[in-house]
Short mmCIF file of C-alpha atoms in Angstrom, two decimals:
data_model
loop_
_atom_site.label_atom_id
_atom_site.label_comp_id
_atom_site.label_asym_id
_atom_site.label_seq_id
_atom_site.Cartn_x
_atom_site.Cartn_y
_atom_site.Cartn_z
CA MET B 20 -2.97 -20.23 20.88
CA ASP B 21 -4.61 -17.51 18.79
CA SER B 22 -8.13 -16.69 19.95
CA THR B 23 -9.60 -17.45 16.54
CA ASP B 24 -8.41 -21.06 16.74
CA HIS B 25 -10.73 -22.04 19.60
CA LYS B 26 -13.63 -24.27 18.60
CA ASN B 27 -17.31 -23.86 19.37
CA ASN B 28 -19.57 -26.74 20.37
CA ASN B 29 -20.05 -27.86 16.78
CA GLY B 30 -16.31 -28.12 16.14
CA GLN B 31 -16.11 -25.11 13.82
CA SER B 32 -13.76 -22.26 14.59
CA ARG B 33 -15.20 -19.08 16.06
CA ARG B 34 -14.00 -17.21 12.99
CA GLU B 35 -16.00 -19.58 10.77
CA PHE B 36 -19.02 -19.21 13.06
CA LEU B 37 -18.86 -15.41 12.89
CA ARG B 38 -18.29 -15.38 9.16
CA ARG B 39 -21.46 -17.42 8.64
CA LEU B 40 -23.27 -15.22 11.15
CA SER B 41 -22.23 -12.04 9.36
CA MET B 42 -23.29 -13.46 6.02
CA GLY B 43 -26.72 -14.02 7.52
CA VAL B 44 -27.23 -10.42 8.53
CA GLY B 45 -25.20 -8.50 5.96
CA ALA B 46 -21.55 -7.49 6.04
CA ALA B 47 -20.54 -5.51 9.09
CA VAL B 48 -20.09 -1.80 8.55
CA THR B 49 -16.36 -1.12 8.40
CA LEU B 50 -15.46 2.49 7.76
CA PRO B 51 -11.94 3.57 6.80
CA ALA B 52 -12.74 6.86 8.53
CA PHE B 53 -9.28 8.37 8.28
CA GLY B 54 -8.87 9.24 4.60
CA PRO B 55 -10.51 11.86 2.39
CA SER B 56 -13.54 9.59 1.83
CA MET B 57 -13.94 8.84 5.49
CA SER B 58 -17.09 6.76 5.57
CA MET B 59 -19.19 5.80 2.59
CA PHE B 60 -22.02 4.89 4.89
CA GLU B 61 -23.82 1.63 4.31
CA ALA B 62 -27.61 1.55 4.36
CA ARG B 63 -27.98 -0.76 7.33
CA LYS B 64 -26.98 0.61 10.73
CA TYR B 65 -24.72 -1.47 12.93
CA TYR B 66 -27.23 -1.79 15.77
CA GLU B 67 -29.73 -3.42 13.38
CA MET B 68 -27.18 -6.03 12.37
CA TRP B 69 -26.16 -6.56 16.00
CA ARG B 70 -29.80 -7.02 17.02
CA ASP B 71 -30.15 -9.88 14.54
CA MET B 72 -26.93 -11.63 15.55
CA ASP B 73 -27.02 -14.88 17.46
CA GLU B 74 -25.16 -14.81 20.76
CA LEU B 75 -22.09 -16.99 21.02
CA PRO B 76 -21.86 -19.52 23.86
CA GLU B 77 -20.10 -17.92 26.82
CA SER B 78 -17.08 -20.16 26.47
CA GLU B 79 -16.59 -19.09 22.85
CA LYS B 80 -16.72 -15.35 23.42
CA LEU B 81 -13.54 -13.29 23.29
CA GLY B 82 -12.29 -12.35 26.75
CA ILE B 83 -11.79 -8.66 27.58
CA ALA B 84 -9.71 -7.32 30.45
CA LEU B 85 -10.43 -3.78 31.63
CA VAL B 86 -7.35 -1.79 32.66
CA GLY B 87 -8.46 0.88 35.11
CA LEU B 88 -11.61 0.51 37.20
CA GLY B 89 -12.74 4.12 37.46
CA ASN B 90 -16.17 5.57 36.79
CA TYR B 91 -16.31 4.63 33.11
CA SER B 92 -15.43 0.99 33.67
CA THR B 93 -17.71 0.75 36.70
CA GLY B 94 -20.71 2.59 35.31
CA GLN B 95 -20.53 1.78 31.60
CA LEU B 96 -18.11 -0.87 30.36
CA GLY B 97 -18.66 -3.48 33.06
CA PRO B 98 -22.46 -3.39 32.71
CA ALA B 99 -22.18 -3.27 28.90
CA LEU B 100 -20.19 -6.50 28.90
CA ARG B 101 -23.18 -8.25 30.45
CA GLU B 102 -25.04 -7.59 27.19
CA THR B 103 -22.36 -8.36 24.61
CA LYS B 104 -22.92 -11.27 22.24
CA LEU B 105 -19.38 -11.85 21.00
CA CYS B 106 -17.16 -10.94 23.97
CA ARG B 107 -17.19 -11.08 27.76
CA LEU B 108 -15.45 -9.59 30.78
CA SER B 109 -12.71 -12.05 31.69
CA GLY B 110 -10.21 -9.95 33.67
CA VAL B 111 -9.37 -6.64 35.30
CA VAL B 112 -6.27 -4.60 36.11
CA THR B 113 -6.40 -2.19 39.03
CA GLY B 114 -4.06 -0.35 41.35
CA THR B 115 -6.63 -0.37 44.15
CA PRO B 116 -6.67 -3.71 46.01
CA ALA B 117 -10.02 -2.90 47.63
CA LYS B 118 -11.70 -3.04 44.22
CA GLU B 119 -10.54 -6.57 43.47
CA PRO B 120 -13.08 -8.56 45.57
CA LYS B 121 -15.97 -6.37 44.42
CA TRP B 122 -15.28 -7.02 40.74
CA ALA B 123 -14.51 -10.68 41.40
CA ASP B 124 -17.85 -11.16 43.15
CA GLU B 125 -19.95 -9.05 40.81
CA TYR B 126 -18.60 -10.48 37.55
CA GLY B 127 -17.32 -13.90 38.57
CA ILE B 128 -13.71 -13.08 37.69
CA PRO B 129 -11.23 -15.68 38.99
CA GLU B 130 -8.30 -14.50 41.08
CA SER B 131 -5.91 -15.64 38.34
CA ASN B 132 -7.44 -13.03 36.00
CA ILE B 133 -7.03 -10.07 38.38
CA TYR B 134 -3.86 -8.03 37.90
CA ASN B 135 -2.27 -4.84 39.21
CA TYR B 136 0.16 -2.53 37.45
CA GLU B 137 3.18 -4.42 38.76
CA THR B 138 1.89 -7.76 37.46
CA PHE B 139 0.33 -6.41 34.25
CA ASP B 140 2.82 -7.97 31.83
CA ARG B 141 2.00 -11.47 33.12
CA ILE B 142 -1.26 -11.15 31.22
CA ALA B 143 0.71 -12.40 28.22
CA ASP B 144 0.50 -15.90 29.70
CA ASN B 145 -3.27 -15.86 30.14
CA PRO B 146 -5.17 -17.45 27.21
CA ASP B 147 -8.49 -16.42 28.78
CA ILE B 148 -7.82 -12.80 27.81
CA ASP B 149 -7.94 -11.87 24.12
CA ILE B 150 -8.50 -8.10 24.27
CA ILE B 151 -7.15 -5.48 26.65
CA TYR B 152 -9.27 -2.33 27.03
CA ILE B 153 -7.22 0.65 28.27
CA VAL B 154 -9.43 2.86 30.48
CA LEU B 155 -6.68 4.90 32.15
CA PRO B 156 -5.97 8.66 32.18
CA ASN B 157 -5.04 9.87 28.70
CA GLY B 158 -1.33 10.19 29.41
CA MET B 159 -1.13 6.46 30.19
CA HIS B 160 -2.87 5.17 27.05
CA ALA B 161 0.27 4.81 24.96
CA GLU B 162 2.35 2.92 27.52
CA TYR B 163 -0.29 0.35 28.37
CA SER B 164 -1.54 -0.07 24.80
CA ILE B 165 2.00 -0.83 23.67
CA ARG B 166 2.57 -3.23 26.56
CA ALA B 167 -0.75 -4.93 25.80
CA ALA B 168 0.25 -5.44 22.16
CA GLU B 169 3.65 -6.76 23.24
CA ALA B 170 1.77 -9.22 25.47
CA GLY B 171 0.08 -10.54 22.34
CA LYS B 172 -3.35 -9.05 23.01
CA HIS B 173 -5.66 -7.02 20.80
CA VAL B 174 -6.17 -3.48 22.10
CA ILE B 175 -8.97 -1.00 22.64
CA SER B 176 -7.80 2.41 23.85
CA GLU B 177 -10.19 4.95 25.24
CA LYS B 178 -10.28 8.35 23.57
CA PRO B 179 -8.39 10.53 23.14
CA MET B 180 -6.02 7.93 21.80
CA ALA B 181 -2.99 9.58 23.38
CA THR B 182 -1.65 13.00 24.36
CA SER B 183 0.61 13.46 21.32
CA VAL B 184 0.70 12.42 17.67
CA ALA B 185 4.01 10.64 18.29
CA ASP B 186 2.52 8.49 21.05
CA ALA B 187 -0.50 7.67 18.90
CA GLN B 188 1.77 6.59 16.06
CA ALA B 189 3.81 4.45 18.47
CA MET B 190 0.62 2.65 19.50
CA VAL B 191 -0.25 1.86 15.89
CA ASP B 192 3.30 0.73 15.18
CA ALA B 193 3.37 -1.57 18.23
CA CYS B 194 0.09 -3.25 17.30
CA ARG B 195 1.20 -3.65 13.71
CA LYS B 196 4.51 -5.18 14.79
CA ALA B 197 2.71 -7.60 17.11
CA ASP B 198 0.08 -8.36 14.44
CA ARG B 199 -2.65 -7.31 16.85
CA LYS B 200 -5.70 -5.15 16.10
CA LEU B 201 -6.17 -1.70 17.61
CA SER B 202 -9.47 0.11 18.09
CA ILE B 203 -10.32 3.47 19.69
CA GLY B 204 -13.27 3.87 22.07
CA TYR B 205 -15.36 6.02 19.75
CA ARG B 206 -18.73 4.69 20.92
CA LEU B 207 -20.85 7.20 18.99
CA ASN B 208 -19.80 5.70 15.67
CA PHE B 209 -22.18 2.85 16.61
CA GLU B 210 -25.05 5.00 17.93
CA PRO B 211 -28.02 5.17 15.52
CA HIS B 212 -28.78 8.90 15.79
CA ASN B 213 -25.16 9.75 15.07
CA GLU B 214 -25.14 7.17 12.27
CA GLU B 215 -28.14 8.97 10.78
CA VAL B 216 -26.18 12.22 10.90
CA MET B 217 -23.46 10.46 8.89
CA ARG B 218 -26.01 9.39 6.32
CA LEU B 219 -27.78 12.72 6.04
CA GLY B 220 -24.53 14.63 5.65
CA GLN B 221 -22.47 12.32 3.48
CA LYS B 222 -25.34 11.30 1.21
CA GLU B 223 -26.35 14.99 0.92
CA VAL B 224 -29.97 14.13 1.65
CA PHE B 225 -30.68 17.85 2.09
CA GLY B 226 -27.97 18.95 -0.30
CA PRO B 227 -24.35 19.78 0.56
CA VAL B 228 -23.70 20.67 4.19
CA GLN B 229 -22.88 24.36 4.49
CA GLN B 230 -22.56 25.11 8.19
CA MET B 231 -22.21 23.10 11.41
CA GLU B 232 -22.33 24.10 15.07
CA GLY B 233 -21.49 21.93 18.04
CA GLY B 234 -20.71 22.02 21.72
CA PHE B 235 -19.97 19.54 24.48
CA SER B 236 -19.21 20.95 27.93
CA PHE B 237 -19.76 20.22 31.61
CA ASP B 238 -18.93 21.68 35.02
CA ILE B 239 -15.87 19.73 36.14
CA THR B 240 -16.11 21.02 39.71
CA ARG B 241 -19.03 18.59 40.17
CA THR B 242 -16.90 15.54 39.39
CA PRO B 243 -14.14 13.94 41.48
CA ASP B 244 -11.88 13.12 38.51
CA VAL B 245 -9.23 15.73 39.25
CA TRP B 246 -6.70 14.00 36.98
CA ARG B 247 -8.48 15.81 34.14
CA LEU B 248 -6.97 19.05 35.46
CA ASP B 249 -3.44 17.62 35.40
CA LYS B 250 -1.79 18.47 32.07
CA GLU B 251 0.61 15.52 32.18
CA LEU B 252 -2.18 12.99 32.73
CA ALA B 253 -4.90 14.61 30.63
CA GLY B 254 -2.87 16.18 27.83
CA GLY B 255 -5.25 19.13 27.79
CA GLY B 256 -8.61 20.30 29.06
CA PRO B 257 -12.16 19.94 27.73
CA LEU B 258 -11.05 19.73 24.10
CA MET B 259 -9.20 16.47 24.75
CA ASP B 260 -11.94 15.13 27.00
CA VAL B 261 -15.27 15.94 25.35
CA GLY B 262 -14.56 18.46 22.60
CA ILE B 263 -13.16 15.59 20.55
CA TYR B 264 -16.73 14.37 20.05
CA VAL B 265 -17.61 17.61 18.26
CA VAL B 266 -14.53 17.26 16.07
CA GLN B 267 -15.57 13.73 15.18
CA ALA B 268 -19.16 14.76 14.44
CA SER B 269 -18.02 17.35 11.92
CA LEU B 270 -15.80 14.80 10.18
CA TYR B 271 -18.39 12.05 9.90
CA THR B 272 -21.07 14.53 8.85
CA THR B 273 -19.08 15.88 5.93
CA GLY B 274 -17.02 12.76 5.20
CA GLU B 275 -14.09 15.11 4.69
CA LEU B 276 -10.85 16.11 6.37
CA PRO B 277 -10.65 19.79 7.42
CA LEU B 278 -8.63 22.32 5.49
CA SER B 279 -7.88 24.73 8.34
CA VAL B 280 -8.65 25.64 11.94
CA ASP B 281 -8.77 28.87 13.92
CA ALA B 282 -9.09 28.63 17.74
CA ARG B 283 -8.99 30.64 20.95
CA ILE B 284 -8.87 29.74 24.64
CA VAL B 285 -10.71 31.58 27.39
CA THR B 286 -9.72 30.89 31.01
CA GLU B 287 -11.24 32.98 33.79
CA ASN B 288 -10.89 30.73 36.84
CA HIS B 289 -7.10 30.49 36.96
CA GLU B 290 -7.17 29.00 40.45
CA VAL B 291 -8.82 25.82 39.17
CA PHE B 292 -7.54 25.87 35.59
CA ASP B 293 -3.86 26.55 36.10
CA GLU B 294 -2.66 23.70 33.82
CA VAL B 295 -5.42 23.09 31.26
CA GLU B 296 -7.82 25.37 29.43
CA GLU B 297 -11.21 26.23 30.92
CA THR B 298 -13.02 26.92 27.62
CA ILE B 299 -11.98 26.63 24.01
CA TYR B 300 -13.64 27.79 20.79
CA TRP B 301 -12.63 26.76 17.30
CA GLU B 302 -13.68 27.08 13.68
CA MET B 303 -12.85 24.62 10.91
CA GLU B 304 -13.24 24.80 7.14
CA PHE B 305 -13.82 21.77 4.89
CA PRO B 306 -13.07 21.17 1.19
CA GLY B 307 -16.74 21.07 0.19
CA GLY B 308 -17.34 24.54 1.61
CA ALA B 309 -18.79 23.55 4.99
CA THR B 310 -17.68 25.29 8.18
CA LEU B 311 -17.80 24.26 11.84
CA ASN B 312 -18.21 26.61 14.81
CA ALA B 313 -17.52 24.66 18.01
CA GLU B 314 -17.04 25.05 21.75
CA SER B 315 -16.02 22.93 24.71
CA SER B 316 -15.78 23.99 28.35
CA TYR B 317 -15.23 22.70 31.87
CA SER B 318 -17.31 25.45 33.45
CA GLU B 319 -20.74 25.22 31.80
CA GLY B 320 -23.09 22.78 30.13
CA ALA B 321 -23.48 22.20 26.37
CA HIS B 322 -24.61 19.13 24.49
CA TYR B 323 -25.58 19.81 20.86
CA PHE B 324 -24.71 19.40 17.21
CA ARG B 325 -26.45 21.08 14.27
CA ALA B 326 -25.91 21.04 10.52
CA GLU B 327 -27.45 23.26 7.88
CA ALA B 328 -27.45 22.13 4.25
CA SER B 329 -28.58 23.83 1.07
CA ASP B 330 -32.09 22.35 1.24
CA GLY B 331 -32.64 21.53 4.91
CA ALA B 332 -31.09 20.92 8.30
CA PHE B 333 -30.60 18.27 10.98
CA SER B 334 -29.51 18.27 14.59
CA LEU B 335 -28.83 16.24 17.73
CA GLY B 336 -29.62 17.37 21.23
CA PRO B 337 -28.61 15.85 23.58
CA ALA B 338 -25.97 14.77 21.10
CA PHE B 339 -23.10 12.90 22.74
CA GLY B 340 -24.18 11.20 25.97
CA TYR B 341 -24.30 7.54 26.94
CA GLY B 342 -28.07 7.61 26.42
CA GLY B 343 -31.01 9.91 25.87
CA ILE B 344 -29.76 11.10 22.48
CA GLN B 345 -32.42 12.76 20.38
CA GLY B 346 -32.35 14.03 16.82
CA LYS B 347 -34.48 15.75 14.23
CA SER B 348 -34.23 16.86 10.64
CA SER B 349 -36.25 18.83 8.14
CA LYS B 350 -38.24 15.62 7.64
CA GLY B 351 -39.14 15.34 11.33
CA GLN B 352 -37.99 13.61 14.50
CA MET B 353 -35.43 10.82 14.22
CA ASP B 354 -37.13 7.62 15.31
CA TYR B 355 -34.30 5.43 16.59
CA PRO B 356 -33.96 3.39 19.77
CA GLN B 357 -31.62 4.15 22.63
CA VAL B 358 -28.87 1.54 22.55
CA ASN B 359 -25.97 0.47 24.71
CA GLN B 360 -23.21 2.15 22.72
CA GLN B 361 -20.40 0.40 24.58
CA THR B 362 -21.93 -3.02 23.97
CA LEU B 363 -22.14 -2.37 20.24
CA GLN B 364 -18.64 -0.89 20.15
CA MET B 365 -17.02 -3.89 21.86
CA ASP B 366 -18.94 -6.48 19.87
CA ALA B 367 -18.01 -4.71 16.64
CA PHE B 368 -14.34 -5.03 17.56
CA ALA B 369 -14.77 -8.69 18.47
CA ASP B 370 -16.41 -9.24 15.08
CA CYS B 371 -13.38 -7.62 13.41
CA ILE B 372 -11.05 -10.00 15.23
CA PHE B 373 -13.10 -13.06 14.34
CA ASN B 374 -13.27 -12.06 10.66
CA ASP B 375 -9.84 -10.43 10.36
CA ARG B 376 -11.18 -7.01 9.41
CA LYS B 377 -9.92 -3.57 10.36
CA SER B 378 -11.84 -1.79 13.10
CA ARG B 379 -14.39 0.78 12.08
CA VAL B 380 -12.61 3.12 14.51
CA PRO B 381 -8.94 2.14 14.03
CA GLY B 382 -5.74 3.57 15.39
CA GLU B 383 -5.26 5.57 12.20
CA MET B 384 -8.47 7.42 13.03
CA GLY B 385 -7.03 8.20 16.45
CA ILE B 386 -3.84 9.59 14.86
CA ARG B 387 -5.94 11.73 12.54
CA ASP B 388 -7.87 13.17 15.46
CA MET B 389 -4.72 13.80 17.48
CA LYS B 390 -3.36 15.85 14.57
CA ILE B 391 -6.54 17.91 14.56
CA LEU B 392 -6.54 18.43 18.34
CA MET B 393 -2.90 19.49 18.32
CA ALA B 394 -3.61 21.94 15.49
CA ILE B 395 -6.49 23.44 17.46
CA TYR B 396 -4.19 23.99 20.43
CA GLU B 397 -1.47 25.42 18.19
CA SER B 398 -3.91 27.90 16.69
CA ALA B 399 -5.15 28.95 20.14
CA GLU B 400 -1.62 29.38 21.47
CA THR B 401 -0.21 31.25 18.47
CA GLY B 402 -3.28 33.22 17.41
CA ARG B 403 -2.83 31.97 13.84
CA ARG B 404 -5.06 29.99 11.52
CA ILE B 405 -3.48 26.57 11.00
CA GLN B 406 -3.62 24.90 7.58
CA PHE B 407 -3.72 21.11 7.46
CA ASP B 408 -1.36 19.19 5.21
CA TRP B 409 -2.95 15.80 4.73
#
């Protein structure tokens, strides 16, 4: 049975319930975000609409299964699903048996909804699971997203979408063939300070954007996630991991696709960084004349985004974290609340499923970003400026 056919307590379908709900608070923001006019930003921010939504009864929420119970699932997604209004945590997939009882006890997950990687495909027979959220190392996103779609489930894949453009395209094709929706875990597209950056840039509140600067870096030696240093699993270094946020920020600030990129890699600690880059710098040019100077590193800290326009400027700092984001513009400090980005992201996808709309952060956006990331690496490896052919 399709998830949208279940009935709520009043006998109406969940799709009907959500359609009426959305009409009450204004149409949900759905951005194409992968074409030349990436996001004609609507006046009302998603978190404001979410705040005014009524919560569905627990039995009527869409069930999400998390695949991979590492730090992000444990520290962010699991807790976020306690706050969602339209979806709930209904299952998990893990290769570590010791984690199973902890998640079962903490979230009330029945044994029948706990899978490992050998039993994963049996999830197709479980009507309690509507969405599968892939939270595995990057190199595993394509395989499990495709298998999830083939199991008849809607899919959220963490970023970066994949480790190659071909794999990203295969994910989109599999979901399209299975008539399932695909969304990418771009949480900041639902964060109000970043949404304000979209508005200020695309609406040219301070005139056309002329120059942007951004950086997102951290010292990887302080984290235990050594898979990030494995090229096969990670696909690359800091660019794939956190630099992608800077790429995204430049795109949703200008509302344009880049014309060209010029990049260089700097690796000093070859003992640690023998497979992926330590630090990468890149410059991008946009059709409207704006430029981006960006950096991402695994050996230092950076957490900022700035944009200068013809008649003013705006910035975020910290810019890309799970919380604590702050922003200011030529008009003063941005006065927006701190929100649970993952909660908003997952509820937005559930809303798309209920109302049969495309995700605000769809697979096509992930393909677009993979093309940009691969071009950055190509430029760094060849020493040439790469022109985009959109």
